[in-house]
Amino acid sequence: MPIGCAPTRGVSTSLDTNGNGESRTDWRREEIAELFDLPFDELMWEAQGVHRRHHARGEVQLCTLLSIKTGGCVEDCGYCSQSKSADSGLKATKLMDVRAVLQAAAQAKDSGSKRFCMGAAWRNPKERDMPAIVEMVEGVRQMGMETCMTLGMLTKDQAQTLAVAGLDYYNHNIDTSPENYENIISTRTFQDRLDTLEEVRNAGINVCSGGIVGLGETRTDRVGFIHALATLERHPESVPVNALVPVKGTVLGDMLADTPLAKIDDIEFVRTIAVARITMPKSMVRLSAGRESMSEATQALCFMAGANSIFTGDKLLTTGNRGDNADAALFAKLGLKPMEGEEPLRASKSLEAAE
């Protein structure tokens, strides 16, 4: 599609692929900015077309997220209630017992979840904790669920250890644009994030990486955030898009409280989902934190824009979530169904390996 031209309805523009049918990784910021600027109906039309070319229609992956080690993190992420620098009243805990984690995973599976994600509030995991982490990964995999971990920054050896254990995905969000990053976090750099993603990728683990919108950033920052992910040598297999949940006692929660910036505009959030879908066509785009405050109409637009993964349950790490019953009711209203098999990319990857 030529820059400056809106897509033509009813005609596949192949905007999302190169001449060989592969996902593009050569996006320019100007192109992404023009996608954001498209008339809303045209943007949604294009995003839905891309989605249907690469994903099952009307299916949404159900994932569960569990905090296996809460609070006491030495990082100073301005949005996070688990940071030691936050005055959120959250008490730090030790790493959960393996048996308790596996019990939670079994309950999640019974509720229909296909992926079980485990998060620890660490700058990076300590070697003494790796055996328990490995046991968790192996135990969840034995249940037939996909596994995901988010433990902070990883060394090469730690990434290899998780790969040997069979970890399917590793989550490490870039959070925001490279230019806005230092306004949000000072205890590590944007490059630190990319370095961990590289270690994960080199170890053969699928990458889960996204970010947060509603941090008080500009649209230019949202363009930069999408650009950073869409120009990686290989797109993340999962891209979670979070809407900031302003928590009292955090830097951003207090800064944005009672201001128009405390909640991102719903249409702008949907636009971000749509642009992520177009620029990373084969990735699972996950509608993540912030759903508990979204209307059903906003969530419906997000699914139409190409979101095809959500977190279920009543809690996401330390913030609230909509809950299984509310999600089931919404799915029934929209005619959506939980994804039954493996996430499409993993399934196709397994077939290629078998051949």
Coordinates of C-alpha atoms in Angstrom, one line a residue:
M1 CA 0.0 0.0 0.0
P2 CA 1.6 3.3 -1.0
I3 CA 2.2 5.7 1.9
G4 CA -0.6 8.2 2.2
C5 CA -3.2 5.9 0.6
A6 CA -6.0 4.2 2.5
P7 CA -6.6 0.5 1.9
T8 CA -9.3 -0.4 -0.6
R9 CA -12.1 -2.4 0.8
G10 CA -12.6 -5.8 -0.5
V11 CA -9.0 -6.0 -1.9
S12 CA -6.2 -7.6 0.0
T13 CA -3.4 -5.0 0.2
S14 CA -0.8 -7.4 1.6
L15 CA 0.4 -4.5 3.6
D16 CA 1.5 -6.9 6.4
T17 CA 3.8 -9.1 4.2
N18 CA 6.7 -8.7 1.9
G19 CA 7.0 -10.1 -1.6
N20 CA 7.8 -13.6 -0.3
G21 CA 4.7 -13.7 1.9
E22 CA 6.7 -13.2 5.1
S23 CA 5.9 -10.8 7.8
R24 CA 7.5 -7.5 7.3
T25 CA 10.2 -6.3 9.8
D26 CA 11.2 -3.2 7.8
W27 CA 8.4 -0.9 9.0
R28 CA 9.2 2.8 9.1
R29 CA 7.8 5.0 11.8
E30 CA 6.1 7.2 9.2
E31 CA 4.2 4.2 7.9
I32 CA 3.1 3.2 11.4
A33 CA 2.1 6.8 12.2
E34 CA 0.0 6.8 9.0
L35 CA -1.8 3.7 10.1
F36 CA -2.7 5.4 13.4
D37 CA -4.0 8.4 11.4
L38 CA -6.3 6.3 9.1
P39 CA -10.1 6.9 9.5
F40 CA -11.2 4.6 12.2
D41 CA -13.4 2.4 10.0
E42 CA -10.6 2.0 7.4
L43 CA -8.1 1.0 10.1
M44 CA -10.5 -1.5 11.6
W45 CA -11.2 -2.9 8.1
E46 CA -7.5 -3.4 7.4
A47 CA -6.8 -4.9 10.8
Q48 CA -9.6 -7.4 10.5
G49 CA -8.4 -8.4 7.0
V50 CA -4.9 -9.1 8.3
H51 CA -6.3 -11.0 11.3
R52 CA -8.4 -13.3 9.1
R53 CA -5.5 -14.0 6.8
H54 CA -3.4 -15.4 9.7
H55 CA -5.7 -16.4 12.6
A56 CA -8.9 -18.4 13.3
R57 CA -12.0 -16.3 13.2
G58 CA -13.9 -15.8 16.4
E59 CA -11.4 -17.7 18.6
V60 CA -9.7 -16.1 21.6
Q61 CA -6.9 -17.8 23.6
L62 CA -7.5 -17.9 27.4
C63 CA -4.5 -17.5 29.6
T64 CA -4.0 -17.3 33.3
L65 CA -1.4 -15.2 35.1
L66 CA -0.2 -16.0 38.6
S67 CA 2.2 -14.0 40.8
I68 CA 4.6 -16.6 42.1
K69 CA 6.7 -14.0 44.0
T70 CA 5.1 -10.7 44.9
G71 CA 6.6 -7.3 45.8
G72 CA 10.0 -6.2 47.0
C73 CA 11.4 -5.6 43.5
V74 CA 14.5 -3.3 43.4
E75 CA 13.5 -1.8 40.0
D76 CA 11.8 1.6 40.1
C77 CA 9.2 1.1 37.3
G78 CA 6.9 4.1 37.8
Y79 CA 3.7 2.1 37.1
C80 CA 4.4 -0.9 39.4
S81 CA 3.0 -1.4 42.9
Q82 CA 5.6 -4.2 43.4
S83 CA 8.5 -1.8 43.3
K84 CA 10.3 -1.2 46.6
S85 CA 10.2 2.5 45.8
A86 CA 6.4 2.4 45.6
D87 CA 4.2 3.3 48.7
S88 CA 1.4 1.0 47.7
G89 CA 1.2 -0.9 50.9
L90 CA 2.0 -4.2 49.1
K91 CA 3.8 -6.7 51.3
A92 CA 6.7 -8.6 49.7
T93 CA 6.4 -12.4 49.7
K94 CA 8.8 -15.3 49.1
L95 CA 8.7 -17.5 46.1
M96 CA 5.6 -19.7 46.2
D97 CA 5.9 -23.4 46.9
V98 CA 6.0 -25.5 43.8
R99 CA 3.0 -27.5 44.8
A100 CA 0.8 -24.4 45.3
V101 CA 1.8 -23.2 41.9
L102 CA 0.9 -26.5 40.2
Q103 CA -2.4 -26.5 42.1
A104 CA -3.2 -23.1 40.7
A105 CA -2.3 -24.2 37.3
A106 CA -4.6 -27.2 37.5
Q107 CA -7.5 -24.9 38.5
A108 CA -6.7 -22.6 35.6
K109 CA -6.8 -25.6 33.2
D110 CA -10.2 -26.7 34.6
S111 CA -11.4 -23.2 33.9
G112 CA -10.4 -23.4 30.2
S113 CA -7.0 -21.7 30.2
K114 CA -4.5 -23.0 27.6
R115 CA -1.5 -21.0 28.8
F116 CA -0.3 -20.6 32.4
C117 CA 1.9 -17.6 33.0
M118 CA 4.0 -17.2 36.1
G119 CA 5.5 -13.9 37.2
A120 CA 8.0 -13.0 39.8
A121 CA 8.8 -9.5 41.0
W122 CA 12.6 -9.7 40.5
R123 CA 15.2 -7.6 38.7
N124 CA 16.6 -11.0 37.7
P125 CA 16.2 -14.5 39.2
K126 CA 18.8 -15.8 41.7
E127 CA 20.5 -19.1 40.9
R128 CA 19.1 -20.6 44.1
D129 CA 15.6 -20.1 42.8
M130 CA 16.2 -21.7 39.4
P131 CA 15.6 -25.4 40.5
A132 CA 12.1 -24.5 41.8
I133 CA 11.4 -22.4 38.6
V134 CA 12.4 -25.4 36.5
E135 CA 10.1 -27.7 38.5
M136 CA 7.2 -25.3 38.0
V137 CA 7.7 -25.3 34.2
E138 CA 8.0 -29.0 34.0
G139 CA 4.9 -29.6 36.2
V140 CA 2.7 -27.2 34.2
R141 CA 3.8 -28.7 30.9
Q142 CA 3.0 -32.2 32.1
M143 CA -0.6 -30.9 32.5
G144 CA -0.7 -30.2 28.8
M145 CA -0.7 -26.4 29.1
E146 CA 1.6 -23.9 27.5
T147 CA 4.0 -22.3 29.9
C148 CA 5.2 -18.7 30.2
M149 CA 7.5 -17.1 32.7
T150 CA 8.3 -13.4 33.5
L151 CA 11.2 -13.2 35.9
G152 CA 13.0 -10.0 34.9
M153 CA 16.3 -10.0 33.1
L154 CA 18.0 -13.3 32.2
T155 CA 21.6 -14.4 31.6
K156 CA 22.4 -16.7 28.7
D157 CA 22.8 -19.6 31.1
Q158 CA 19.4 -18.9 32.7
A159 CA 17.7 -18.7 29.4
Q160 CA 19.3 -22.0 28.3
T161 CA 18.1 -23.6 31.6
L162 CA 14.6 -22.6 31.0
A163 CA 14.7 -23.8 27.4
V164 CA 15.9 -27.2 28.6
A165 CA 13.0 -27.3 31.1
G166 CA 10.7 -26.9 28.2
L167 CA 9.5 -23.3 28.7
D168 CA 7.3 -22.3 25.8
Y169 CA 7.3 -18.5 26.2
Y170 CA 9.2 -15.9 28.1
N171 CA 7.6 -12.5 28.8
H172 CA 9.7 -9.4 29.0
N173 CA 7.8 -6.2 28.0
I174 CA 9.6 -3.2 26.5
D175 CA 6.8 -1.1 28.1
T176 CA 7.0 2.0 25.9
S177 CA 9.0 3.8 23.2
P178 CA 12.8 3.9 23.4
E179 CA 12.5 7.7 23.8
N180 CA 10.0 7.6 26.6
Y181 CA 11.6 4.7 28.5
E182 CA 13.8 6.7 30.8
N183 CA 10.8 8.7 32.0
I184 CA 9.2 5.5 33.3
I185 CA 12.2 3.5 34.6
S186 CA 15.7 4.5 35.6
T187 CA 17.1 1.3 37.1
R188 CA 17.6 -0.4 33.7
T189 CA 17.8 0.7 30.1
F190 CA 15.7 0.0 27.0
Q191 CA 18.7 -1.9 25.7
D192 CA 18.7 -4.1 28.8
R193 CA 15.2 -5.2 27.7
L194 CA 16.3 -6.0 24.2
D195 CA 19.3 -7.9 25.5
T196 CA 17.1 -10.3 27.5
L197 CA 14.8 -10.7 24.5
E198 CA 17.8 -11.7 22.4
E199 CA 18.9 -14.3 25.0
V200 CA 15.4 -15.7 25.1
R201 CA 15.3 -15.9 21.3
N202 CA 18.8 -17.5 21.1
A203 CA 17.8 -20.1 23.6
G204 CA 14.9 -21.2 21.3
I205 CA 12.1 -19.9 23.6
N206 CA 9.1 -18.1 22.1
V207 CA 9.1 -14.4 22.9
C208 CA 6.2 -12.6 24.6
S209 CA 6.8 -8.8 24.6
G210 CA 4.5 -5.8 24.6
G211 CA 3.9 -2.8 26.7
I212 CA 1.6 -0.4 28.5
V213 CA -0.4 2.5 27.0
G214 CA -1.8 5.3 29.2
L215 CA 1.5 6.1 30.9
G216 CA 1.0 9.8 29.9
E217 CA 2.8 9.1 26.7
T218 CA 2.1 10.8 23.3
R219 CA 0.9 9.1 20.2
T220 CA 4.4 9.5 18.9
D221 CA 5.5 7.3 21.8
R222 CA 2.9 4.7 20.9
V223 CA 4.2 4.7 17.3
G224 CA 7.7 4.2 18.7
F225 CA 6.6 1.4 20.9
I226 CA 4.9 -0.5 18.0
H227 CA 7.9 0.2 15.8
A228 CA 10.4 -1.2 18.3
L229 CA 8.6 -4.6 18.3
A230 CA 7.6 -4.7 14.6
T231 CA 11.2 -4.2 13.5
L232 CA 12.7 -6.9 15.6
E233 CA 14.4 -9.5 13.5
R234 CA 11.6 -11.8 14.4
H235 CA 8.3 -10.6 15.8
P236 CA 7.3 -11.6 19.3
E237 CA 5.0 -14.6 19.2
S238 CA 2.8 -12.9 21.8
V239 CA 2.3 -9.1 22.1
P240 CA 0.4 -8.1 25.3
V241 CA -1.1 -4.6 25.2
N242 CA -1.9 -3.3 28.6
A243 CA -3.9 -0.2 29.6
L244 CA -2.3 1.4 32.7
V245 CA -4.1 0.7 36.0
P246 CA -3.0 3.7 38.0
V247 CA -2.2 2.4 41.5
K248 CA -2.1 4.8 44.4
G249 CA 1.4 5.0 45.8
T250 CA 3.2 4.4 42.5
V251 CA 4.9 7.3 40.7
L252 CA 2.6 7.3 37.8
G253 CA -0.5 6.4 39.8
D254 CA 0.0 9.5 41.9
M255 CA 1.1 11.7 39.0
L256 CA -1.9 10.8 36.8
A257 CA -4.5 10.7 39.6
D258 CA -7.6 12.9 38.9
T259 CA -6.2 14.1 35.5
P260 CA -7.5 13.4 32.0
L261 CA -4.4 11.3 31.5
A262 CA -5.4 8.8 34.1
K263 CA -7.2 6.7 31.5
I264 CA -6.3 6.4 27.8
D265 CA -9.1 7.2 25.4
D266 CA -10.9 4.0 24.4
I267 CA -10.7 4.7 20.7
E268 CA -7.0 5.4 20.9
F269 CA -6.5 2.1 22.7
V270 CA -8.4 0.2 20.0
R271 CA -6.2 2.0 17.4
T272 CA -3.1 0.7 19.2
I273 CA -4.4 -2.9 19.1
A274 CA -5.3 -2.5 15.4
V275 CA -1.8 -1.2 14.5
A276 CA -0.2 -3.9 16.5
R277 CA -2.2 -6.5 14.5
I278 CA -1.3 -5.0 11.1
T279 CA 2.4 -4.7 11.8
M280 CA 2.8 -8.0 13.6
P281 CA 0.2 -10.1 11.7
K282 CA 1.1 -13.6 13.0
S283 CA 1.6 -12.6 16.6
M284 CA -1.0 -13.3 19.3
V285 CA -2.1 -9.8 20.4
R286 CA -3.3 -10.0 24.0
L287 CA -5.8 -7.7 25.5
S288 CA -4.1 -7.6 29.0
A289 CA -4.3 -5.4 32.1
G290 CA -7.0 -2.7 32.3
R291 CA -9.8 -4.8 31.0
E292 CA -11.7 -4.7 34.3
S293 CA -12.4 -1.0 33.6
M294 CA -13.2 -1.3 29.9
S295 CA -16.8 -1.4 28.7
E296 CA -18.0 -4.4 26.7
A297 CA -18.2 -2.3 23.6
T298 CA -14.5 -1.3 23.9
Q299 CA -13.5 -4.9 24.4
A300 CA -15.6 -5.9 21.4
L301 CA -13.8 -3.3 19.3
C302 CA -10.5 -4.7 20.5
F303 CA -11.4 -8.2 19.3
M304 CA -12.6 -6.7 16.0
A305 CA -9.2 -4.9 15.7
G306 CA -7.4 -8.2 16.0
A307 CA -6.9 -9.0 19.7
N308 CA -7.1 -12.8 20.1
S309 CA -5.8 -13.5 23.6
I310 CA -6.9 -12.5 27.1
F311 CA -6.0 -13.1 30.7
T312 CA -8.9 -14.8 32.6
G313 CA -9.5 -15.0 36.3
D314 CA -10.2 -12.4 39.0
K315 CA -6.6 -11.1 39.4
L316 CA -3.5 -10.2 37.3
L317 CA -0.5 -10.3 39.6
T318 CA -1.6 -7.5 42.0
T319 CA -4.5 -5.8 40.1
G320 CA -8.0 -6.8 39.4
N321 CA -9.4 -8.6 36.4
R322 CA -12.9 -9.2 35.0
G323 CA -13.3 -12.8 36.1
D324 CA -14.2 -16.0 34.3
N325 CA -18.0 -15.5 34.6
A326 CA -17.9 -12.0 33.1
D327 CA -15.7 -13.2 30.3
A328 CA -18.0 -16.2 29.5
A329 CA -21.0 -13.8 29.4
L330 CA -19.2 -11.4 27.0
F331 CA -18.0 -14.3 24.8
A332 CA -21.6 -15.5 24.5
K333 CA -22.8 -12.1 23.7
L334 CA -20.2 -11.6 21.0
G335 CA -20.3 -15.1 19.6
L336 CA -16.7 -15.8 20.5
K337 CA -15.3 -19.1 21.7
P338 CA -12.1 -20.0 23.6
M339 CA -9.3 -21.3 21.4
E340 CA -9.3 -25.0 21.8
G341 CA -6.0 -26.2 20.4
E342 CA -2.5 -24.9 20.5
E343 CA -1.8 -21.3 19.6
P344 CA -1.5 -21.4 15.8
L345 CA 2.1 -20.4 15.5
R346 CA 3.3 -23.1 17.8
A347 CA 1.1 -25.7 16.1
S348 CA 2.5 -24.8 12.6
K349 CA 6.0 -24.7 14.1
S350 CA 5.6 -28.2 15.4
L351 CA 4.4 -29.4 12.0
E352 CA 7.4 -27.9 10.3
A353 CA 9.7 -29.6 12.8
A354 CA 8.0 -32.9 12.3
E355 CA 8.5 -32.7 8.6

